[in-house]
Amino acid sequence: MPQKSKIEVTEKVKITREYVSGKISREEAARRAKVAPASIARWARIYRQEGALGLAPTKKNRVYSSELKKKAVLEYLAGGCGLHTICEK
């Protein structure tokens, strides 16, 4: 079951936009949102990939095809790039 966010989506998007645009640091964004800096990095990654809608709460988990999963594993094992880079793809 997805965890309910302690911050409103509109505020999350606002803080993430400021961080991504370079107006505030990750630490400042984390302080404003009252979350860990790692959460801000995760929000930024999602925002870059999916836009503001990606930060909205969902009712169910994402589903990925077996083919996509296999491709990601093979790319990771080949050592072409790191885990976060593969996840962004």
GROMACS .gro file of C-alpha atoms in nm:
model
   89
    1MET     CA    1   0.000   0.000   0.000
    2PRO     CA    2   0.147   0.342  -0.093
    3GLN     CA    3   0.240   0.563   0.195
    4LYS     CA    4   0.040   0.885   0.234
    5SER     CA    5   0.250   1.194   0.181
    6LYS     CA    6   0.285   1.434   0.471
    7ILE     CA    7   0.313   1.729   0.233
    8GLU     CA    8   0.055   1.855  -0.015
    9VAL     CA    9   0.127   1.776  -0.380
   10THR     CA   10   0.121   2.143  -0.477
   11GLU     CA   11   0.386   2.224  -0.217
   12LYS     CA   12   0.593   1.921  -0.318
   13VAL     CA   13   0.587   2.034  -0.683
   14LYS     CA   14   0.675   2.393  -0.589
   15ILE     CA   15   0.974   2.288  -0.378
   16THR     CA   16   1.088   2.037  -0.641
   17ARG     CA   17   1.070   2.299  -0.918
   18GLU     CA   18   1.278   2.541  -0.712
   19TYR     CA   19   1.537   2.271  -0.646
   20VAL     CA   20   1.553   2.147  -1.007
   21SER     CA   21   1.587   2.503  -1.138
   22GLY     CA   22   1.877   2.569  -0.900
   23LYS     CA   23   1.700   2.837  -0.695
   24ILE     CA   24   1.747   2.640  -0.372
   25SER     CA   25   1.982   2.365  -0.256
   26ARG     CA   26   1.875   2.009  -0.186
   27GLU     CA   27   1.927   2.070   0.185
   28GLU     CA   28   1.709   2.383   0.177
   29ALA     CA   29   1.438   2.196  -0.013
   30ALA     CA   30   1.453   1.913   0.243
   31ARG     CA   31   1.427   2.161   0.529
   32ARG     CA   32   1.121   2.328   0.376
   33ALA     CA   33   0.948   1.997   0.308
   34LYS     CA   34   1.059   1.846   0.640
   35VAL     CA   35   1.195   1.537   0.465
   36ALA     CA   36   1.537   1.380   0.413
   37PRO     CA   37   1.758   1.519   0.132
   38ALA     CA   38   1.737   1.176  -0.035
   39SER     CA   39   1.362   1.230  -0.073
   40ILE     CA   40   1.426   1.555  -0.258
   41ALA     CA   41   1.664   1.376  -0.495
   42ARG     CA   42   1.397   1.111  -0.559
   43TRP     CA   43   1.129   1.377  -0.619
   44ALA     CA   44   1.361   1.557  -0.863
   45ARG     CA   45   1.426   1.236  -1.056
   46ILE     CA   46   1.053   1.166  -1.081
   47TYR     CA   47   0.980   1.527  -1.175
   48ARG     CA   48   1.239   1.521  -1.455
   49GLN     CA   49   1.098   1.194  -1.592
   50GLU     CA   50   0.724   1.242  -1.550
   51GLY     CA   51   0.663   1.607  -1.471
   52ALA     CA   52   0.444   1.736  -1.190
   53LEU     CA   53   0.191   1.452  -1.231
   54GLY     CA   54   0.457   1.203  -1.130
   55LEU     CA   55   0.461   1.354  -0.781
   56ALA     CA   56   0.088   1.300  -0.728
   57PRO     CA   57  -0.012   1.009  -0.505
   58THR     CA   58  -0.116   0.688  -0.677
   59LYS     CA   59  -0.352   0.414  -0.573
   60LYS     CA   60  -0.139   0.129  -0.703
   61ASN     CA   61   0.221   0.041  -0.780
   62ARG     CA   62   0.368   0.080  -1.126
   63VAL     CA   63   0.386  -0.225  -1.348
   64TYR     CA   64   0.684  -0.292  -1.577
   65SER     CA   65   0.702  -0.552  -1.853
   66SER     CA   66   0.928  -0.855  -1.820
   67GLU     CA   67   1.116  -0.736  -2.130
   68LEU     CA   68   1.192  -0.397  -1.973
   69LYS     CA   69   1.307  -0.560  -1.648
   70LYS     CA   70   1.535  -0.799  -1.834
   71LYS     CA   71   1.684  -0.516  -2.039
   72ALA     CA   72   1.755  -0.314  -1.722
   73VAL     CA   73   1.925  -0.611  -1.551
   74LEU     CA   74   2.141  -0.688  -1.852
   75GLU     CA   75   2.246  -0.324  -1.887
   76TYR     CA   76   2.332  -0.308  -1.518
   77LEU     CA   77   2.536  -0.629  -1.533
   78ALA     CA   78   2.721  -0.502  -1.840
   79GLY     CA   79   2.845  -0.214  -1.626
   80GLY     CA   80   2.747   0.055  -1.874
   81CYS     CA   81   2.604   0.282  -1.608
   82GLY     CA   82   2.486   0.297  -1.249
   83LEU     CA   83   2.162   0.184  -1.093
   84HIS     CA   84   2.006   0.533  -1.075
   85THR     CA   85   2.082   0.597  -1.441
   86ILE     CA   86   1.917   0.271  -1.541
   87CYS     CA   87   1.613   0.352  -1.326
   88GLU     CA   88   1.580   0.689  -1.498
   89LYS     CA   89   1.570   0.519  -1.837
   0.00000   0.00000   0.00000
